[in-house]
mmCIF file of C-alpha atoms in Angstrom:
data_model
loop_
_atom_site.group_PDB
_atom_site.id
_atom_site.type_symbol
_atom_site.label_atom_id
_atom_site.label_comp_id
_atom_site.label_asym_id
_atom_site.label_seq_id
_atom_site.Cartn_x
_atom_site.Cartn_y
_atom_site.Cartn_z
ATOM 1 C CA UNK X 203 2.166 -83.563 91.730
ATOM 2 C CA UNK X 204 4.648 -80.903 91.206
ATOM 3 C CA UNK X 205 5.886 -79.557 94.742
ATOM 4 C CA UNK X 206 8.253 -77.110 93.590
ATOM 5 C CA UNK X 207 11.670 -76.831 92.053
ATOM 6 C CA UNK X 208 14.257 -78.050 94.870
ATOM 7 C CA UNK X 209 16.673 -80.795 94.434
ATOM 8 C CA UNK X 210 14.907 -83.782 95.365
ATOM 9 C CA UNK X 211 17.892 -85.739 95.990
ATOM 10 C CA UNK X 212 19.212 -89.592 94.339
ATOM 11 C CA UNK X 213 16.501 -91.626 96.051
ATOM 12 C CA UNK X 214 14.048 -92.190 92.895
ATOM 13 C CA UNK X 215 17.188 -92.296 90.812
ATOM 14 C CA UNK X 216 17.320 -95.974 92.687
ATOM 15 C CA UNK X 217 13.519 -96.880 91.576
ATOM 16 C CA UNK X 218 14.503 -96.306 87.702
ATOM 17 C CA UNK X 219 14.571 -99.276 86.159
ATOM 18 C CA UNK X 220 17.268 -100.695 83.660
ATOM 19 C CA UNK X 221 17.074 -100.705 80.466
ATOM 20 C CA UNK X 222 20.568 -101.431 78.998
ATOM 21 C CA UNK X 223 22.136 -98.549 76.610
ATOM 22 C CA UNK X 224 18.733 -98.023 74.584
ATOM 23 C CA UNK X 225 17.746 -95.667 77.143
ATOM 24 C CA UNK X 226 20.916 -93.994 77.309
ATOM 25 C CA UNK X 227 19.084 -89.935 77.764
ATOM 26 C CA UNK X 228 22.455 -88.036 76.985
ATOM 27 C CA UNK X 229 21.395 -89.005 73.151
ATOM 28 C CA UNK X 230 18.722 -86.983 73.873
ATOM 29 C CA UNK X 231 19.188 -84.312 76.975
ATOM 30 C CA UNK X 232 21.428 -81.361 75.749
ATOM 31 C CA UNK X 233 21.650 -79.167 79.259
ATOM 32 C CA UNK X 234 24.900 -80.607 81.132
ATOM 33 C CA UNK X 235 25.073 -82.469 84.568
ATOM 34 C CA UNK X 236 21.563 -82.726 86.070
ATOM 35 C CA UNK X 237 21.443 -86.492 86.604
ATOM 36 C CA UNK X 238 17.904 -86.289 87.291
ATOM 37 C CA UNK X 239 16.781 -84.476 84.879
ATOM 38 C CA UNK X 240 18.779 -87.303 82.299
ATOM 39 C CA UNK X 241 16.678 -89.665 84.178
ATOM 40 C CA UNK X 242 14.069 -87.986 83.568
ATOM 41 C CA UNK X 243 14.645 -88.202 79.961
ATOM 42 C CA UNK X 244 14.848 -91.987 79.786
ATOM 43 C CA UNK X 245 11.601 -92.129 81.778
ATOM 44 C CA UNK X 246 9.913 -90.432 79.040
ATOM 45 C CA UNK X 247 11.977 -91.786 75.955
ATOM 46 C CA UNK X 248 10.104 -95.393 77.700
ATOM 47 C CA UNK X 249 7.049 -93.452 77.623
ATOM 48 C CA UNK X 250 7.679 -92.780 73.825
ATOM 49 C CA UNK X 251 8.619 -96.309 73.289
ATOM 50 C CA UNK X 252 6.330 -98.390 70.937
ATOM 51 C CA UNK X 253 4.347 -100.905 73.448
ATOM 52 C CA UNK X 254 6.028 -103.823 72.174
ATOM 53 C CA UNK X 255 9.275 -102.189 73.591
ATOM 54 C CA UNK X 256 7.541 -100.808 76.862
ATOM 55 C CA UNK X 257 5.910 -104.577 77.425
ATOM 56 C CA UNK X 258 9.360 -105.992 77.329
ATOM 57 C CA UNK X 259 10.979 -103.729 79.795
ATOM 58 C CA UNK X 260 8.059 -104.430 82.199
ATOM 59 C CA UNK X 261 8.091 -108.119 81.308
ATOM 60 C CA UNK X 262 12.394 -107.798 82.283
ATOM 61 C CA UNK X 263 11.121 -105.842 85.490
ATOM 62 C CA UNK X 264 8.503 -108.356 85.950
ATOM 63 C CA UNK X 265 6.530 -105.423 87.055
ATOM 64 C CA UNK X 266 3.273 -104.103 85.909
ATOM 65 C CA UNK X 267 2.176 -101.792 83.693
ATOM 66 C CA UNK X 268 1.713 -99.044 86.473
ATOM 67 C CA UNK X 269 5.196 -99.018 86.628
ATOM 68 C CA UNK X 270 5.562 -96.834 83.738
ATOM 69 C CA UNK X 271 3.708 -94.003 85.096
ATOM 70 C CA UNK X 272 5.430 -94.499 89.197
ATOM 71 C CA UNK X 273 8.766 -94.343 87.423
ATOM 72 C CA UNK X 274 7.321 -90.671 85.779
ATOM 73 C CA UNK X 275 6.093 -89.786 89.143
ATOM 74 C CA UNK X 276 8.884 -90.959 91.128
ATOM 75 C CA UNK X 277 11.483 -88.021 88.814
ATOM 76 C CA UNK X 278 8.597 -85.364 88.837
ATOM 77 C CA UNK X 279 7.443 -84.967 92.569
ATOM 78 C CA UNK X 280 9.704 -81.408 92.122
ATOM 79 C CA UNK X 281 10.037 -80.277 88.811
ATOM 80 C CA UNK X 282 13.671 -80.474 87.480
ATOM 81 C CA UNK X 283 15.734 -77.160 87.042
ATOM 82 C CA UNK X 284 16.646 -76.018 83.503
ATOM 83 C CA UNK X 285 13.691 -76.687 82.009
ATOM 84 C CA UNK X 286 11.707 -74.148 79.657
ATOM 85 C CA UNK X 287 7.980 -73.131 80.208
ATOM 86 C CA UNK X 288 6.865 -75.309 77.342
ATOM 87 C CA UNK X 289 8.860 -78.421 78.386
ATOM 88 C CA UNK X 290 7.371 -77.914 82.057
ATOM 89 C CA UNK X 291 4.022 -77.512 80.836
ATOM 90 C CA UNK X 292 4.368 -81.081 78.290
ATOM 91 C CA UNK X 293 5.392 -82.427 81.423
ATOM 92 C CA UNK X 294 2.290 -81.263 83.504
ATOM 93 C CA UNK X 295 0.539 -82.583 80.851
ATOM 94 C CA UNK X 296 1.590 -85.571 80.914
ATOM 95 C CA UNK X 297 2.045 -85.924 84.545
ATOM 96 C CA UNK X 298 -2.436 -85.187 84.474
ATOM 97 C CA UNK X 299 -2.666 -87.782 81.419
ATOM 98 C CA UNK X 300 -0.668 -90.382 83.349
ATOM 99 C CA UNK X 301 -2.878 -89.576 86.444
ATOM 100 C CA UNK X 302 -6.112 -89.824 84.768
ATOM 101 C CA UNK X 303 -5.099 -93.380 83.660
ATOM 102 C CA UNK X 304 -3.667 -94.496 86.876
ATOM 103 C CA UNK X 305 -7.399 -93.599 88.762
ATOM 104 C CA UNK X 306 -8.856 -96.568 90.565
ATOM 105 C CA UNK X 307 -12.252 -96.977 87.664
ATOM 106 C CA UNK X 308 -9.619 -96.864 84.853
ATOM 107 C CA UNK X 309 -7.953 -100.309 86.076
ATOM 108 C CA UNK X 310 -8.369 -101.711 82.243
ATOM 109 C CA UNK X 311 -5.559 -99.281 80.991
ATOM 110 C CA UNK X 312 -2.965 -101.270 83.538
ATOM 111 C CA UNK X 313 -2.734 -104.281 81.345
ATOM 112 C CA UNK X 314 -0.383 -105.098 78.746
ATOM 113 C CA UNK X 315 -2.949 -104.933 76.227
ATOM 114 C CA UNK X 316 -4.505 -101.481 76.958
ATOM 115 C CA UNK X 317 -0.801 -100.432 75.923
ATOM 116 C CA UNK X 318 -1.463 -101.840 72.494
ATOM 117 C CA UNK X 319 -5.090 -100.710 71.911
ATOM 118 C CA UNK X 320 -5.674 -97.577 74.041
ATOM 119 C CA UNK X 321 -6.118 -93.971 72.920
ATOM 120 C CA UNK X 322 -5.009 -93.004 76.143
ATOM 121 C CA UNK X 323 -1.272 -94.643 75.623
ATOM 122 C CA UNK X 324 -1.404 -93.843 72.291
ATOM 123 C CA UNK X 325 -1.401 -90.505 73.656
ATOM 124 C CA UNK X 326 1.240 -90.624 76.422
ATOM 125 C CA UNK X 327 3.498 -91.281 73.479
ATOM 126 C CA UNK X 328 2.329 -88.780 71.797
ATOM 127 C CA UNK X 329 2.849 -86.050 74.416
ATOM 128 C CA UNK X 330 6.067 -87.750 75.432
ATOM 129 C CA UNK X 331 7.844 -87.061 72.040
ATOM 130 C CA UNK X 332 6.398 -83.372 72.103
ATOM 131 C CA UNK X 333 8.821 -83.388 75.647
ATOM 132 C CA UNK X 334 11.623 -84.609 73.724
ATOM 133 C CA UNK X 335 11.184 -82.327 70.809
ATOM 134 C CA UNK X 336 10.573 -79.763 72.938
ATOM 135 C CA UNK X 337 13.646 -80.613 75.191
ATOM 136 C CA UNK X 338 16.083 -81.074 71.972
ATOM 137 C CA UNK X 339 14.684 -77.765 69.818
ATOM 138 C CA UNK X 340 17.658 -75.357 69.561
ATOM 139 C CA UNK X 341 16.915 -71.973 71.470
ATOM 140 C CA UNK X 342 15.101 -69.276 68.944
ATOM 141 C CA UNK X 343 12.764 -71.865 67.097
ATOM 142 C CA UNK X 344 9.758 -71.224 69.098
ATOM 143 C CA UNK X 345 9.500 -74.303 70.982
ATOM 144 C CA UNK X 346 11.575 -72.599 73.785
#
């Protein structure tokens, strides 16, 4: 899914939905200006989010569950500048996670319940803190 490293522009800025101030990703993001790479961010802090929290932001969307992983898609089609190798490669990982649940057979994991109950989600948070670790280590510890 990941077409290179160009600027991809402020259209899937438009498709990320609200939120309020919990998903504020400067409290996370430490690199400067790149507005969609702080997007980014609060994309995957949702992705981190326990499922109660994810099920109410798609409830106030009144959008299903799929959204989570279009909104992932939508900021990834060209991998952000500034990134390190690891954080690109948590987010490839992810990116193939959130693909493999998204296929046609795997329909059951699009339900608010599967966000509860499955390993697969389970793990999507999982590898979505690794990104924000990853993304927040200070330079020298290894995870750069």
């Amino acid at each position: 899914m990941f077409e290179g490293d160009g600027p991809r522009g402020l259209d899937a800025l438009s498709r990320v939905g609200g939120g309020g101030d919990r998903w504020r990703p400067e409290t996370v993001y430490l690199g400067g200006d790149d507005l969609r790479t702080k997007a980014l961010v609060s994309v995957i802090r949702r992705l981190a989010s326990p499922a109660a929290d994810q099920i109410a932001f798609l409830d106030r969307l009144d959008v299903g569950v799929e959204e989570l992983a279009l909104q992932f898609t939508d900021l990834t089609t060209s991998m952000p500048h500034g990134l390190s190798e690891t954080c690109r490669g948590d987010l490839r990982r992810l990116d193939q996670l959130l693909a493999e649940i998204s296929e046609p057979d795997r329909s059951a994991l699009l339900v608010f319940d599967a966000l509860e109950s499955a390993p697969e989600w389970a793990r999507v948070r999982t590898l979505a803190h690794t990104f924000l670790a990853d993304l927040a280590a200070p330079p020298g510890t290894g995870r750069w």
